[in-house]
């Protein structure tokens, strides 16, 4: 077994934290702890998975597996106990989390607040569930912990005392965040109540974490803070620069909340690091980012988990500790890599069934990575709930239906029934999207076909079309897309006037589990009415004026731009660039923020030799995602066409730096270097390209030419020439075969 | 103290309630669900327990009495009471067969899953209930086999009485089983058919 590379590991989760907000604050000296952490460690973007839904993502972080393996498929699941739904539970997770594996290996292990962490698992340490911090009653009434919120049960009273109630958030705590709090009319504006609730919940988790670090022995601790995500959902539309339609007075009151949320987390981080000590390895991660600039959506789709449209595809990672590089950037990390990396830090093997990889680039010296087929096959007490406490939600639902039909249980009311149907359907839809995201359309197809039979919602048909496209069934995909374009779905029912014109800050707070929104009160304010009846775990109302918000919501929910985009992609692949461009430009007009849209537009312009237009499109793509390797590759190709070889080389280097497995990036680099008179470096780049993509004909041609130069290897030149010829021959045969099949 | 009679539907819960009633323990039942061909001697149900998940505190009304609570609703029992739970156990293939007959008689269609899947779901449900019971240290549980009860009514009535800890009329309790015996045995045969 390899030597452990860490004595202790502290894993800190900041939901939705994003370098786009944190980096400027660090530059201004306003997040000194995070700045210090990355100065003495590594930092990078952490690519998320789709769908970008936090319960699924945090369980992928904890297991190193995609959701189809770990079993957490959304926010809600059927509850046989009530006949309704409940927040997804730890008993639904099918595989071991990192804290279970470490428990099994005898490490003292604590976990706090993790998504889908209720009931608390019996780990070799302390487990505090995600229902722990929620206040279920006003401050003057008892607010007992829900059963199962703390393990071991003997510490229940201790941890109950460590909680903070929203009603305990005083002016002294509020004014540094919201100096103009006194100007708020709390009868109309519930922003302060939302603020107090989020702050109290996160302080409760922080108190529990610092108590453990101060008093208890530990080898591993995972602690999750939802604050940044919740503050952003509630207040990001009031973050500078002021968005169109946001009243100036409202903006002035709440404009600093998001930045202060980051600074608050930085202060919490400082305490955690001090308590953890210098010998601890610290890993800070977020599951996704959050649009904070011109890409902030102005409306939210009126569908379950609709606010996920505010999430950005890159979260953050920072790591510091013995054996970890100092002041370096790492590239290409995904949230699936976190658990395999922690296992390696402890000198433990990585499961071959894990979908992530070890972040070897973060280590001073390449660590020895060992593997076993699966941790699931390793017997022993691992701190999971007993197998008989875990039950497939679909089977549980069948039992409930049977008991209702027999007359032994009250039938669920209409709302509950509807909520159960939605939860089951969304879980299937999310699973289908996991399969699409991991390029397994064959598994997604039956799920999507079943969902579409029961609902004609555009988003389901969109993904069915995408699934057919990925399966090479272009005709079927086009048929669905043509239907969506010709018969655009009706916009969702506009919000009621009162809701649409709601000028409330913080109205978009994620609904806490069990419909218990904490009933947050501050100065006697009631919580928002009606939230607990929503089938969706989140509700959002923007501050944009009603009509504008309505139009934006309709646009955000519209399937047409997306359908046009995919139709454009199909036309492009069929060689019809006129049609492709027409579709893509219509999509751009309707929704210029569609992911990958500008890359496709750029590629189409490149094929049409409209180089300047292509450059503009790739630069637009970079405005949306500055870390897009494909956009930098596109610019490299543009510069090659423009014969600006130095620029082409630089863009190619950025592209392969962001994503090493990018064969066309290495190819472009090779072309630029060859033209710049660096044949040896060009040869290395081309060899890398063809090793990643052996069918890259032009790569072999370039290598043949370079090796044929004086001082080259003529045998290699000959081999590459023959390979290129063979590949071309095969390609012609394939084209002929397709033509005759048609 | 509250005596809870529980189990999956068709596992003998009504018979256990009948016995406790005959033994002299007050039972909480409203008689709203009338006897029928599936339960000719009555269901001994208290309609409001069906809403226990929504209003757990109603269980306080059963203080000093026996009340029937179906297995899935056990999980809704709030803390703060002294519970004695009699959990009826009957082979699940018999239970499922009996439930299927009852569904047919009620005209509510068949089970939502194919027989094998439904059986597996019931097994998983019962395992989940048992795991939950193990974690509730404030509950005393007596697991009573339906077949043992049919085979030895006096012996099982005696055990039930000892568990409840009250001076019940054991002979009267056992007589309820004798009276039911013919019906239950013929039901078991019918269920399996």
Coordinates of N, CA, C and O in Angstrom, one line a residue, chain A residues 566-630:
Chain A
X566 N -29.9 22.9 -32.1 CA -29.6 21.5 -32.4 C -29.8 21.2 -33.9 O -29.1 20.5 -34.5
X567 N -30.9 21.9 -34.4 CA -31.1 21.7 -35.9 C -29.9 22.2 -36.7 O -29.5 21.6 -37.7
X568 N -29.4 23.4 -36.2 CA -28.2 23.9 -36.9 C -27.0 22.9 -36.8 O -26.3 22.8 -37.8
X569 N -26.8 22.3 -35.7 CA -25.7 21.3 -35.5 C -25.9 20.2 -36.5 O -25.0 19.7 -37.1
X570 N -27.1 19.7 -36.6 CA -27.4 18.6 -37.5 C -27.1 19.0 -39.0 O -26.5 18.3 -39.7
X571 N -27.6 20.2 -39.3 CA -27.3 20.7 -40.7 C -25.8 20.8 -41.0 O -25.3 20.5 -42.0
X572 N -25.1 21.3 -40.0 CA -23.7 21.5 -40.1 C -23.0 20.1 -40.4 O -22.2 20.0 -41.3
X573 N -23.4 19.1 -39.6 CA -22.8 17.8 -39.8 C -23.2 17.2 -41.1 O -22.5 16.3 -41.6
X574 N -24.3 17.6 -41.6 CA -24.8 17.1 -42.9 C -24.1 17.9 -44.1 O -24.4 17.7 -45.2
X575 N -23.3 18.9 -43.7 CA -22.6 19.7 -44.7 C -23.4 20.8 -45.3 O -22.9 21.5 -46.2
X576 N -24.5 21.1 -44.7 CA -25.4 22.2 -45.2 C -25.2 23.4 -44.4 O -25.9 23.7 -43.5
X577 N -24.1 24.2 -44.7 CA -23.7 25.3 -43.8 C -24.7 26.5 -44.0 O -24.8 27.2 -43.0
X578 N -25.4 26.6 -45.1 CA -26.4 27.7 -45.2 C -27.5 27.5 -44.2 O -27.8 28.4 -43.4
X579 N -28.1 26.3 -44.3 CA -29.2 26.0 -43.3 C -28.7 26.1 -41.9 O -29.3 26.6 -41.0
X580 N -27.5 25.5 -41.7 CA -26.9 25.5 -40.3 C -26.8 26.9 -39.8 O -27.3 27.2 -38.6
X581 N -26.2 27.8 -40.6 CA -26.0 29.2 -40.1 C -27.3 29.9 -39.8 O -27.5 30.6 -38.8
X582 N -28.3 29.6 -40.7 CA -29.6 30.3 -40.5 C -30.2 29.8 -39.2 O -30.7 30.7 -38.4
X583 N -30.2 28.5 -38.9 CA -30.7 28.0 -37.7 C -30.0 28.6 -36.5 O -30.6 29.1 -35.5
X584 N -28.7 28.6 -36.5 CA -27.9 29.1 -35.4 C -28.1 30.5 -35.1 O -28.1 31.0 -34.0
X585 N -28.2 31.3 -36.2 CA -28.4 32.8 -36.0 C -29.8 33.1 -35.4 O -30.0 34.0 -34.7
X586 N -30.8 32.3 -35.9 CA -32.1 32.4 -35.3 C -32.0 32.1 -33.8 O -32.7 32.8 -32.9
X587 N -31.3 31.0 -33.4 CA -31.2 30.7 -32.0 C -30.5 31.8 -31.2 O -30.9 32.2 -30.1
X588 N -29.5 32.4 -31.9 CA -28.7 33.5 -31.2 C -29.6 34.7 -30.9 O -29.6 35.3 -29.9
X589 N -30.5 35.0 -31.9 CA -31.4 36.1 -31.8 C -32.3 35.9 -30.6 O -32.6 36.8 -29.8
X590 N -32.8 34.6 -30.5 CA -33.8 34.3 -29.4 C -33.1 34.2 -28.0 O -33.7 34.6 -27.0
X591 N -31.9 33.6 -28.0 CA -31.3 33.4 -26.7 C -29.8 33.3 -26.9 O -29.2 32.3 -27.1
X592 N -29.1 34.5 -26.8 CA -27.7 34.5 -27.1 C -26.8 33.8 -26.0 O -25.6 33.7 -26.2
X593 N -27.4 33.4 -25.0 CA -26.6 32.7 -23.9 C -26.6 31.2 -24.0 O -26.1 30.6 -23.0
X594 N -27.2 30.6 -25.0 CA -27.2 29.2 -25.1 C -25.8 28.6 -25.0 O -25.0 29.1 -25.7
X595 N -25.6 27.6 -24.2 CA -24.3 27.0 -24.1 C -23.8 26.5 -25.4 O -24.6 25.9 -26.2
X596 N -22.6 26.8 -25.8 CA -21.9 26.2 -27.0 C -22.5 26.8 -28.3 O -22.0 26.5 -29.4
X597 N -23.5 27.7 -28.2 CA -24.0 28.3 -29.4 C -23.0 29.0 -30.3 O -22.8 28.8 -31.5
X598 N -22.2 29.8 -29.6 CA -21.2 30.7 -30.3 C -20.1 29.8 -30.9 O -19.5 30.2 -31.9
X599 N -19.8 28.7 -30.2 CA -18.8 27.8 -30.8 C -19.2 27.2 -32.1 O -18.5 27.2 -33.1
X600 N -20.5 26.9 -32.1 CA -21.0 26.3 -33.3 C -21.1 27.3 -34.4 O -20.9 27.0 -35.6
X601 N -21.5 28.5 -34.1 CA -21.6 29.6 -35.1 C -20.2 29.8 -35.6 O -19.9 29.9 -36.9
X602 N -19.2 29.9 -34.7 CA -17.8 30.1 -35.2 C -17.3 29.0 -36.1 O -16.7 29.2 -37.2
X603 N -17.6 27.7 -35.8 CA -17.2 26.6 -36.6 C -17.9 26.7 -38.0 O -17.2 26.4 -39.0
X604 N -19.1 27.1 -38.0 CA -19.8 27.2 -39.3 C -19.2 28.3 -40.1 O -19.0 28.1 -41.3
X605 N -18.9 29.4 -39.5 CA -18.2 30.5 -40.3 C -16.9 30.1 -40.8 O -16.5 30.4 -41.9
X606 N -16.2 29.3 -39.9 CA -14.8 28.8 -40.4 C -15.0 28.0 -41.6 O -14.2 28.1 -42.6
X607 N -16.0 27.1 -41.6 CA -16.1 26.2 -42.7 C -16.5 27.0 -44.0 O -16.2 26.6 -45.1
X608 N -17.2 28.1 -43.8 CA -17.6 29.0 -44.9 C -16.5 30.0 -45.2 O -16.7 30.8 -46.1
X609 N -15.4 29.9 -44.6 CA -14.2 30.7 -44.8 C -14.5 32.2 -44.5 O -13.9 33.1 -45.0
X610 N -15.5 32.4 -43.6 CA -15.8 33.8 -43.1 C -15.0 34.0 -41.8 O -15.6 33.9 -40.7
X611 N -13.7 34.2 -42.0 CA -12.8 34.2 -40.8 C -13.1 35.2 -39.8 O -13.1 35.0 -38.5
X612 N -13.4 36.5 -40.2 CA -13.6 37.5 -39.2 C -14.9 37.3 -38.4 O -15.0 37.5 -37.2
X613 N -15.9 36.8 -39.1 CA -17.2 36.4 -38.4 C -16.9 35.3 -37.4 O -17.4 35.3 -36.3
X614 N -16.1 34.3 -37.8 CA -15.8 33.2 -36.9 C -15.0 33.8 -35.7 O -15.4 33.4 -34.6
X615 N -14.1 34.7 -35.9 CA -13.4 35.2 -34.8 C -14.3 35.9 -33.8 O -14.2 35.7 -32.6
X616 N -15.3 36.7 -34.3 CA -16.2 37.4 -33.5 C -17.0 36.4 -32.6 O -17.3 36.5 -31.4
X617 N -17.4 35.3 -33.3 CA -18.2 34.3 -32.6 C -17.4 33.6 -31.5 O -17.9 33.4 -30.3
X618 N -16.2 33.3 -31.7 CA -15.4 32.6 -30.7 C -15.1 33.6 -29.5 O -15.0 33.1 -28.4
X619 N -14.9 34.8 -29.9 CA -14.7 35.8 -28.8 C -15.9 36.0 -27.9 O -15.9 36.1 -26.7
X620 N -17.1 35.9 -28.6 CA -18.3 35.9 -27.8 C -18.5 34.7 -26.9 O -18.9 34.8 -25.8
X621 N -18.0 33.6 -27.4 CA -18.0 32.3 -26.6 C -17.1 32.5 -25.4 O -17.5 32.1 -24.3
X622 N -16.0 33.2 -25.6 CA -15.1 33.4 -24.4 C -15.7 34.4 -23.4 O -15.4 34.4 -22.2
X623 N -16.5 35.3 -23.9 CA -17.2 36.2 -22.9 C -18.1 35.4 -22.0 O -18.2 35.8 -20.8
X624 N -18.7 34.4 -22.6 CA -19.6 33.6 -21.7 C -18.8 32.7 -20.8 O -19.1 32.5 -19.7
X625 N -17.8 32.1 -21.4 CA -16.9 31.1 -20.6 C -15.5 31.3 -21.0 O -15.0 30.8 -22.0
X626 N -14.8 32.1 -20.1 CA -13.4 32.4 -20.4 C -12.5 31.2 -20.3 O -11.4 31.2 -20.8
X627 N -13.0 30.1 -19.7 CA -12.2 28.9 -19.6 C -12.6 27.8 -20.7 O -12.3 26.6 -20.5
X628 N -13.2 28.3 -21.8 CA -13.6 27.3 -22.8 C -12.4 27.0 -23.7 O -11.9 27.8 -24.5
X629 N -12.0 25.7 -23.5 CA -10.8 25.2 -24.4 C -11.2 25.3 -25.8 O -10.4 25.6 -26.7
X630 N -12.5 24.9 -26.1 CA -12.9 24.9 -27.5 C -12.9 26.3 -28.2 O -12.6 26.4 -29.3

